[in-house]
Tab-separated table of C-alpha atoms in Angstrom:
chain	number	residue	atom	x	y	z
A	599	MET	CA	76.579	51.436	76.083
A	600	SER	CA	78.354	53.612	78.294
A	601	ASP	CA	74.933	54.909	79.665
A	602	ARG	CA	74.470	52.198	82.269
A	603	LEU	CA	77.979	52.428	83.414
A	604	LYS	CA	77.810	56.258	83.564
A	605	ALA	CA	74.717	55.532	85.872
A	606	LEU	CA	76.732	53.240	87.958
A	607	ALA	CA	79.341	55.888	88.637
A	608	ASP	CA	76.764	58.641	89.146
A	609	ALA	CA	75.550	56.614	91.894
A	610	GLY	CA	78.931	56.535	93.839
A	611	VAL	CA	80.524	53.094	92.686
A	612	SER	CA	83.921	53.826	91.193
A	613	ILE	CA	84.441	51.103	88.147
A	614	TRP	CA	88.089	49.850	88.338
A	615	LEU	CA	89.191	47.353	85.765
A	616	ASP	CA	90.878	44.279	87.149
A	617	ASP	CA	93.309	43.868	84.429
A	618	LEU	CA	96.217	45.607	83.255
A	619	SER	CA	98.639	44.924	80.146
A	620	ARG	CA	101.288	46.461	77.981
A	621	ASP	CA	99.088	46.290	75.132
A	622	ARG	CA	96.165	47.943	77.120
A	623	ILE	CA	98.573	50.699	77.504
A	624	THR	CA	100.177	51.269	74.189
A	625	SER	CA	97.238	50.562	72.068
A	626	GLY	CA	95.404	53.293	73.808
A	627	ASN	CA	92.669	50.839	74.991
A	628	LEU	CA	92.943	51.966	78.633
A	629	ALA	CA	92.513	55.520	77.572
A	630	GLU	CA	89.671	54.507	75.537
A	631	LEU	CA	88.009	53.010	78.684
A	632	ILE	CA	88.645	55.825	80.699
A	633	SER	CA	87.153	57.881	78.082
A	634	ASN	CA	83.988	55.666	77.168
A	635	SER	CA	83.415	53.071	79.778
A	636	HIS	CA	83.733	55.435	82.615
A	637	VAL	CA	86.841	53.353	84.273
A	638	SER	CA	88.414	55.266	86.778
A	639	GLY	CA	91.395	53.110	88.233
A	640	VAL	CA	92.892	49.754	87.301
A	641	THR	CA	93.840	46.679	89.727
A	642	THR	CA	96.720	44.254	89.175
A	643	ASN	CA	97.649	41.004	90.964
A	644	PRO	CA	100.277	38.134	90.051
A	645	THR	CA	97.587	36.376	87.989
A	646	ILE	CA	97.003	39.649	85.670
A	647	PHE	CA	100.845	40.369	85.217
A	648	ALA	CA	101.497	36.461	84.520
A	649	THR	CA	98.769	36.277	81.928
A	650	ALA	CA	99.964	39.675	80.342
A	651	LEU	CA	103.554	38.553	80.216
A	652	SER	CA	102.893	34.929	78.836
A	653	LYS	CA	100.740	36.234	75.829
A	654	GLY	CA	101.774	38.140	72.796
A	655	HIS	CA	105.235	39.915	72.202
A	656	ALA	CA	104.858	43.234	74.156
A	657	TYR	CA	107.646	42.425	76.445
A	658	GLU	CA	110.109	40.770	74.200
A	659	ASP	CA	112.263	44.038	73.480
A	660	GLN	CA	112.682	45.108	76.995
A	661	ILE	CA	113.247	41.775	77.991
A	662	ARG	CA	116.204	41.482	75.559
A	663	GLU	CA	117.314	44.708	76.750
A	664	LEU	CA	117.652	43.692	80.341
A	665	ALA	CA	118.996	40.415	79.202
A	666	ALA	CA	121.825	42.392	77.505
A	667	ARG	CA	122.519	44.125	80.786
A	668	ASP	CA	122.689	40.596	82.605
A	669	ALA	CA	119.426	41.793	84.841
A	670	GLY	CA	118.511	39.300	87.280
A	671	LEU	CA	115.162	37.422	87.312
A	672	HIS	CA	113.519	39.401	90.249
A	673	ASP	CA	114.909	42.846	89.103
A	674	THR	CA	113.438	42.007	85.478
A	675	ILE	CA	110.153	41.082	86.846
A	676	LYS	CA	110.096	44.355	89.135
A	677	VAL	CA	111.054	46.624	86.056
A	678	LEU	CA	108.439	45.227	83.791
A	679	THR	CA	105.748	45.230	86.229
A	680	THR	CA	106.673	48.937	87.743
A	681	ASP	CA	106.731	50.287	84.331
A	682	ASP	CA	103.440	49.129	83.312
A	683	VAL	CA	101.880	50.336	86.459
A	684	ARG	CA	103.585	53.735	86.352
A	685	ASN	CA	102.866	54.111	82.512
A	686	ALA	CA	99.205	53.386	83.606
A	687	CYS	CA	99.261	55.994	86.454
A	688	ASP	CA	100.420	58.652	84.142
A	689	ILE	CA	97.294	57.545	81.940
A	690	PHE	CA	94.843	58.110	85.056
A	691	SER	CA	96.811	61.258	86.243
A	692	ALA	CA	93.818	63.563	84.839
A	693	THR	CA	91.356	61.308	86.811
A	694	HIS	CA	93.438	61.389	89.730
A	695	ALA	CA	93.426	65.247	89.759
A	696	ALA	CA	89.759	65.706	88.985
A	697	THR	CA	88.884	63.457	91.921
A	698	ASN	CA	91.275	64.944	94.392
A	699	GLY	CA	93.115	61.994	94.667
A	700	VAL	CA	90.134	59.534	95.093
A	701	ASP	CA	90.225	57.607	91.980
A	702	GLY	CA	92.800	57.374	88.994
A	703	ARG	CA	94.410	54.522	90.945
A	704	VAL	CA	96.626	51.889	89.863
A	705	SER	CA	97.528	48.975	92.264
A	706	ILE	CA	100.531	46.737	92.123
A	707	GLU	CA	100.842	43.764	94.864
A	708	VAL	CA	103.717	42.845	96.886
A	709	ASP	CA	105.225	39.460	96.178
A	710	PRO	CA	102.819	36.740	97.426
A	711	ASP	CA	105.451	34.520	98.690
A	712	LEU	CA	105.766	37.546	101.522
A	713	ALA	CA	102.274	37.200	102.579
A	714	HIS	CA	103.250	35.893	106.126
A	715	GLU	CA	106.198	37.747	106.318
A	716	THR	CA	105.765	41.021	108.331
A	717	GLU	CA	109.068	43.038	107.720
A	718	ALA	CA	109.769	41.634	104.390
A	719	THR	CA	106.214	42.809	103.198
A	720	THR	CA	106.744	46.334	104.708
A	721	ALA	CA	110.046	46.658	102.993
A	722	GLN	CA	108.998	45.524	99.705
A	723	ALA	CA	105.814	48.021	99.920
A	724	LEU	CA	107.984	50.924	100.585
A	725	ASP	CA	110.306	49.890	97.646
A	726	LEU	CA	107.728	49.427	95.202
A	727	TRP	CA	106.100	53.083	96.209
A	728	LYS	CA	109.333	54.467	95.489
A	729	ILE	CA	110.236	52.891	92.405
A	730	VAL	CA	106.761	53.495	90.666
A	731	ASP	CA	107.109	57.174	92.113
A	732	ARG	CA	103.689	58.140	91.329
A	733	PRO	CA	100.980	59.670	93.838
A	734	ASN	CA	98.288	57.903	92.283
A	735	VAL	CA	99.637	54.271	92.833
A	736	LEU	CA	98.263	51.983	95.532
A	737	ILE	CA	100.531	49.118	97.096
A	738	LYS	CA	98.506	45.984	97.382
A	739	ILE	CA	99.284	44.347	101.115
A	740	PRO	CA	97.285	41.102	101.786
A	741	ALA	CA	94.952	41.039	104.837
A	742	THR	CA	97.001	38.064	106.408
A	743	LYS	CA	97.646	38.402	110.050
A	744	ALA	CA	101.140	38.865	109.045
A	745	GLY	CA	100.186	41.746	106.829
A	746	LEU	CA	98.137	43.788	109.219
A	747	PRO	CA	101.107	45.414	110.897
A	748	SER	CA	102.614	46.058	107.389
A	749	ILE	CA	99.611	48.007	106.452
A	750	THR	CA	99.997	50.251	109.524
A	751	ALA	CA	103.826	50.392	108.775
A	752	ALA	CA	103.133	51.474	105.208
A	753	ILE	CA	100.514	54.033	105.717
A	754	ALA	CA	102.761	55.265	108.686
A	755	GLU	CA	105.316	56.243	105.729
A	756	GLY	CA	102.530	57.981	103.927
A	757	VAL	CA	102.034	54.977	101.581
A	758	SER	CA	98.752	54.503	99.945
A	759	VAL	CA	97.562	51.160	100.252
A	760	ASN	CA	95.049	48.515	98.763
A	761	VAL	CA	94.510	46.096	101.089
A	762	THR	CA	93.692	42.918	99.341
A	763	LEU	CA	92.360	39.079	100.043
A	764	ILE	CA	89.909	40.329	102.696
A	765	PHE	CA	87.048	37.462	103.333
A	766	SER	CA	85.921	37.855	106.850
A	767	LEU	CA	84.272	40.329	108.946
A	768	GLU	CA	86.722	39.620	111.853
A	769	ARG	CA	89.795	40.369	109.749
A	770	TYR	CA	88.030	43.115	108.117
A	771	ARG	CA	87.919	44.785	111.719
A	772	GLY	CA	91.653	44.323	111.942
A	773	VAL	CA	92.214	46.015	108.693
A	774	ILE	CA	90.345	49.042	109.712
A	775	ASP	CA	92.110	49.099	112.771
A	776	ALA	CA	95.580	48.636	110.659
A	777	TYR	CA	94.430	51.850	108.760
A	778	LEU	CA	93.422	54.136	111.537
A	779	SER	CA	96.563	53.077	113.339
A	780	GLY	CA	98.617	53.601	110.274
A	781	LEU	CA	97.138	57.426	110.053
A	782	GLU	CA	97.716	58.162	113.675
A	783	GLN	CA	101.502	57.105	113.073
A	784	ALA	CA	101.694	59.183	109.885
A	785	ALA	CA	100.199	62.188	111.737
A	786	ALA	CA	103.092	61.743	114.306
A	787	ASN	CA	105.547	61.611	111.784
A	788	GLY	CA	104.335	64.707	110.070
A	789	HIS	CA	102.634	63.125	106.864
A	790	ASN	CA	99.852	65.044	105.352
A	791	LEU	CA	96.734	62.705	105.860
A	792	SER	CA	94.886	64.027	102.944
A	793	GLN	CA	97.393	62.696	100.571
A	794	ILE	CA	97.089	58.830	102.250
A	795	HIS	CA	94.286	57.120	100.597
A	796	SER	CA	93.377	53.502	100.928
A	797	VAL	CA	90.764	50.744	99.859
A	798	ALA	CA	89.919	47.464	101.492
A	799	SER	CA	89.600	44.636	98.741
A	800	PHE	CA	86.582	42.451	100.191
A	801	PHE	CA	86.531	39.554	98.094
A	802	VAL	CA	83.103	38.574	96.626
A	803	SER	CA	82.345	35.651	94.333
A	804	ARG	CA	84.615	33.256	96.226
A	805	VAL	CA	82.472	33.123	98.839
A	806	ASP	CA	79.600	31.822	97.353
A	807	THR	CA	81.785	29.401	95.227
A	808	GLU	CA	82.836	27.731	98.568
A	809	ILE	CA	79.496	27.822	100.529
A	810	ASP	CA	77.609	26.730	97.445
A	811	LYS	CA	79.842	23.755	97.440
A	812	ARG	CA	79.187	23.056	100.991
A	813	LEU	CA	75.482	23.590	100.584
A	814	ASP	CA	75.317	21.017	97.711
A	815	ALA	CA	77.017	18.338	99.843
A	816	ILE	CA	74.309	18.938	102.594
A	817	GLY	CA	71.551	18.346	99.993
A	818	SER	CA	68.631	19.532	101.801
A	819	GLU	CA	65.800	21.857	100.571
A	820	GLU	CA	66.853	24.434	103.250
A	821	ALA	CA	70.317	24.260	102.027
A	822	ALA	CA	69.558	24.819	98.269
A	823	ALA	CA	67.474	27.774	99.289
A	824	LEU	CA	70.455	29.504	100.491
A	825	LYS	CA	72.562	29.207	97.383
A	826	GLY	CA	73.929	32.308	95.778
A	827	LYS	CA	73.171	34.419	98.664
A	828	ALA	CA	76.045	34.509	100.893
A	829	ALA	CA	78.518	36.584	99.227
A	830	ILE	CA	76.337	39.394	98.913
A	831	ALA	CA	75.352	39.152	102.369
A	832	ASN	CA	78.877	38.993	103.719
A	833	ALA	CA	79.673	42.026	101.670
A	834	ARG	CA	76.802	43.975	103.057
A	835	LEU	CA	77.828	43.034	106.432
A	836	ALA	CA	81.313	44.591	105.708
A	837	TYR	CA	79.845	47.699	104.675
A	838	ALA	CA	77.701	47.917	107.685
A	839	LEU	CA	81.177	47.456	109.654
A	840	TYR	CA	82.605	50.254	107.311
A	841	GLU	CA	79.950	52.737	108.120
A	842	ASP	CA	80.072	51.874	112.042
A	843	GLU	CA	83.867	52.008	112.122
A	844	PHE	CA	84.295	55.237	110.072
A	845	SER	CA	81.629	57.136	112.079
A	846	GLY	CA	83.660	56.780	115.408
A	847	GLU	CA	85.342	59.328	117.533
A	848	ARG	CA	88.786	57.797	116.322
A	849	PHE	CA	88.068	58.392	112.780
A	850	ALA	CA	86.611	61.711	113.645
A	851	ALA	CA	89.953	62.978	115.059
A	852	LEU	CA	91.607	61.656	112.032
A	853	GLU	CA	89.102	63.228	109.687
A	854	ALA	CA	89.818	66.396	111.503
A	855	GLN	CA	93.156	66.449	110.630
A	856	GLY	CA	91.997	65.823	106.715
A	857	ALA	CA	92.256	61.660	106.779
A	858	ASN	CA	90.116	59.932	103.941
A	859	ARG	CA	88.003	56.971	104.697
A	860	GLN	CA	89.380	53.714	103.470
A	861	ARG	CA	86.742	52.802	100.963
A	862	PRO	CA	85.267	49.411	100.679
A	863	LEU	CA	86.120	47.853	97.335
A	864	TRP	CA	84.242	44.720	95.705
A	865	ALA	CA	86.702	42.441	94.360
A	866	SER	CA	86.261	39.128	92.495
A	867	THR	CA	83.001	40.310	91.052
A	868	GLY	CA	82.916	38.061	88.107
A	869	VAL	CA	80.303	35.417	88.578
A	870	LYS	CA	81.388	32.010	88.443
A	871	ASP	CA	78.487	30.082	88.458
A	872	PRO	CA	76.497	30.439	84.987
A	873	ALA	CA	72.952	29.912	86.800
A	874	TYR	CA	73.271	33.567	88.401
A	875	PRO	CA	72.783	36.873	86.713
A	876	ASP	CA	76.290	37.790	85.249
A	877	THR	CA	75.851	41.174	86.806
A	878	MET	CA	74.845	40.235	90.369
A	879	TYR	CA	77.926	41.479	92.042
A	880	VAL	CA	77.647	44.608	90.680
A	881	THR	CA	73.837	45.273	90.743
A	882	ASP	CA	73.360	43.740	94.225
A	883	LEU	CA	76.409	46.053	95.684
A	884	VAL	CA	75.865	49.302	94.677
A	885	VAL	CA	76.095	51.906	97.500
A	886	ALA	CA	78.011	55.316	97.276
A	887	ASN	CA	81.702	55.758	98.028
A	888	THR	CA	82.731	52.173	97.338
A	889	VAL	CA	85.003	50.721	94.572
A	890	ASN	CA	83.621	47.763	91.918
A	891	THR	CA	86.794	46.131	90.362
A	892	MET	CA	85.537	44.288	87.641
A	893	PRO	CA	86.876	41.748	84.843
A	894	GLU	CA	86.413	43.488	81.691
A	895	LYS	CA	83.890	40.644	80.710
A	896	THR	CA	81.738	41.981	83.765
A	897	MET	CA	82.156	45.413	82.983
A	898	GLN	CA	80.696	44.733	79.482
A	899	ALA	CA	78.102	42.882	80.635
A	900	PHE	CA	76.712	45.571	82.942
A	901	ALA	CA	77.243	48.160	80.215
A	902	ASP	CA	75.242	45.737	77.977
A	903	HIS	CA	72.182	45.018	80.103
A	904	GLY	CA	73.169	45.783	83.705
A	905	GLU	CA	70.189	47.049	85.768
A	906	LEU	CA	70.666	50.217	88.272
A	907	GLN	CA	68.050	49.446	91.315
A	908	GLY	CA	69.218	52.423	93.511
A	909	ASP	CA	71.288	51.851	96.756
A	910	MET	CA	71.312	47.799	97.516
A	911	VAL	CA	73.431	47.969	100.739
A	912	SER	CA	72.458	50.425	103.226
A	913	ASP	CA	70.404	49.419	105.777
A	914	THR	CA	70.361	45.834	104.706
A	915	GLU	CA	72.249	44.804	107.870
A	916	THR	CA	69.332	42.710	109.556
A	917	GLU	CA	68.835	40.856	106.364
A	918	ALA	CA	72.192	39.912	105.789
A	919	GLN	CA	72.833	38.557	109.027
A	920	GLN	CA	69.788	36.620	109.212
A	921	LEU	CA	71.226	35.109	106.229
A	922	MET	CA	74.315	34.322	107.856
A	923	ASP	CA	72.177	32.691	110.670
A	924	ASP	CA	70.130	30.383	108.462
A	925	LEU	CA	73.576	29.449	106.838
A	926	ALA	CA	74.850	28.440	110.372
A	927	ALA	CA	71.591	26.439	111.239
A	928	VAL	CA	72.136	24.162	108.104
A	929	GLY	CA	75.542	23.613	109.301
A	930	ILE	CA	77.689	26.123	107.392
A	931	SER	CA	80.897	27.042	109.705
A	932	TYR	CA	81.595	30.652	108.432
A	933	ASP	CA	85.120	30.788	110.183
A	934	ASP	CA	85.887	27.557	108.418
A	935	VAL	CA	84.899	28.924	105.227
A	936	VAL	CA	86.714	32.377	105.410
A	937	ASP	CA	90.021	30.377	106.898
A	938	VAL	CA	89.878	28.138	103.929
A	939	LEU	CA	89.409	31.095	101.431
A	940	GLU	CA	92.309	33.107	102.724
A	941	ARG	CA	94.421	30.318	102.460
A	942	GLU	CA	93.434	29.483	98.743
A	943	GLY	CA	93.631	33.142	98.066
A	944	VAL	CA	97.296	32.943	98.999
A	945	GLU	CA	98.080	30.078	97.287
A	946	LYS	CA	96.357	31.012	94.082
A	947	PHE	CA	98.534	34.267	94.076
A	948	GLU	CA	101.664	32.533	94.889
A	949	ALA	CA	100.951	30.050	92.000
A	950	SER	CA	100.437	32.764	89.523
A	951	TRP	CA	103.491	34.371	91.006
A	952	HIS	CA	105.500	31.379	90.110
A	953	GLU	CA	104.265	31.104	86.708
A	954	LEU	CA	105.141	34.714	86.457
A	955	VAL	CA	108.525	34.037	87.483
A	956	ASP	CA	109.086	30.678	85.321
A	957	THR	CA	107.754	32.928	82.232
A	958	VAL	CA	110.172	35.733	82.808
A	959	GLN	CA	113.036	33.351	83.218
A	960	THR	CA	112.350	31.402	80.337
A	961	ALA	CA	112.259	34.598	78.125
A	962	LEU	CA	115.595	35.774	79.791
A	963	ASP	CA	117.032	32.656	78.977
A	964	ASP	CA	115.954	32.359	75.459
A	965	ALA	CA	116.991	36.042	74.846
A	966	LYS	CA	120.417	35.311	76.209
A	967	LYS	CA	120.620	32.502	73.802
A	968	GLY	CA	119.627	34.707	71.191
A	969	ARG	CA	122.272	37.156	71.977
A	970	ASP	CA	124.853	34.269	72.211
A	971	ASN	CA	123.527	32.308	69.185
A	972	PRO	CA	121.958	35.037	66.665
A	973	GLY	CA	120.532	32.402	64.596
A	974	ALA	CA	118.303	30.787	67.618
A	975	SER	CA	115.069	31.715	68.249
A	976	ALA	CA	114.339	34.280	71.098
A	977	ASP	CA	110.542	33.680	71.480
A	978	PRO	CA	109.516	32.680	75.095
A	979	GLN	CA	107.524	29.677	75.951
A	980	VAL	CA	104.130	30.907	77.381
A	981	SER	CA	101.439	29.672	79.291
A	982	ASP	CA	97.679	30.276	79.009
A	983	ASP	CA	96.996	29.195	82.486
A	984	THR	CA	95.557	31.752	84.777
A	985	VAL	CA	93.636	31.932	88.403
A	986	ALA	CA	90.029	32.752	88.264
């Protein structure tokens, strides 16, 4: 089953798992995926942590220990999540060394409630970087308007960053500028640019979900013919922008000092519409020097029946732009779509963060009750709700 995944990796696509839990770490599952499925990184977000902490019993002993020390809610969350990320970083350390720091990466996201607060985001990014204390961690900062200066500030301090929640080409251009500005400041601050890495997470499937809904509302044959095509076109235009920006004089000057390109990362690659091939956001976005972060279900689907058709992204800009023009012609406002997606993306992560907060608070309360009343149950109340 791993032959197709090996071929994908050999094509220059880094396969990162979009999931992390303590059970994956302690059971050996994560190490097995590295060995057998060519997984070279892991991404996390509030939804993933909320799911991990609400299922099973893997965190109960540590929560009881923290409760016994009267740890606060947010300190408890920080300890639980950073411990998982640090341990995952250690599991990926060989991959990190073998790829000269390019892969073997584990991401942890700043509190989504800070998405529109620049200084607070920067402070937490630096804090997480110090707490995890591993060279292969990536700090996830959202590509909101307030997030852009935080990206620059973190990079300037030598922090490696995963920029998340990118939907629009205009915002992506701003993300690249923030990264380059950060590198310029990092150089001025005396940091070794070769040690700073970054990926730009361009969200894919949600674009089709939103645009397909609008095409259905239009109801014409022309609109129907465009369904399921916008997300791939948007990503291909993003790659063209990446190639253009990182081929210019500004990056060349930084590259001469050892700087790394900020690789495009295709995020949200699980197919939402069952009418579409379940591997389309992998197969149709194959191009070297990119990352595809996949839910395990998508990774398994590609391992089972995914088709590798070569580079599907380079030299597709004209075709992709025509598709966007066709969408505009039937009444789809690109600017409105990406504005809605960014707002909803932040809201979904905020909701998951609050679910995580509630889950941990309940677990702490139950642990303290169990301490005060030894006969009482210490099982936390859990929720199975997740955000796609």
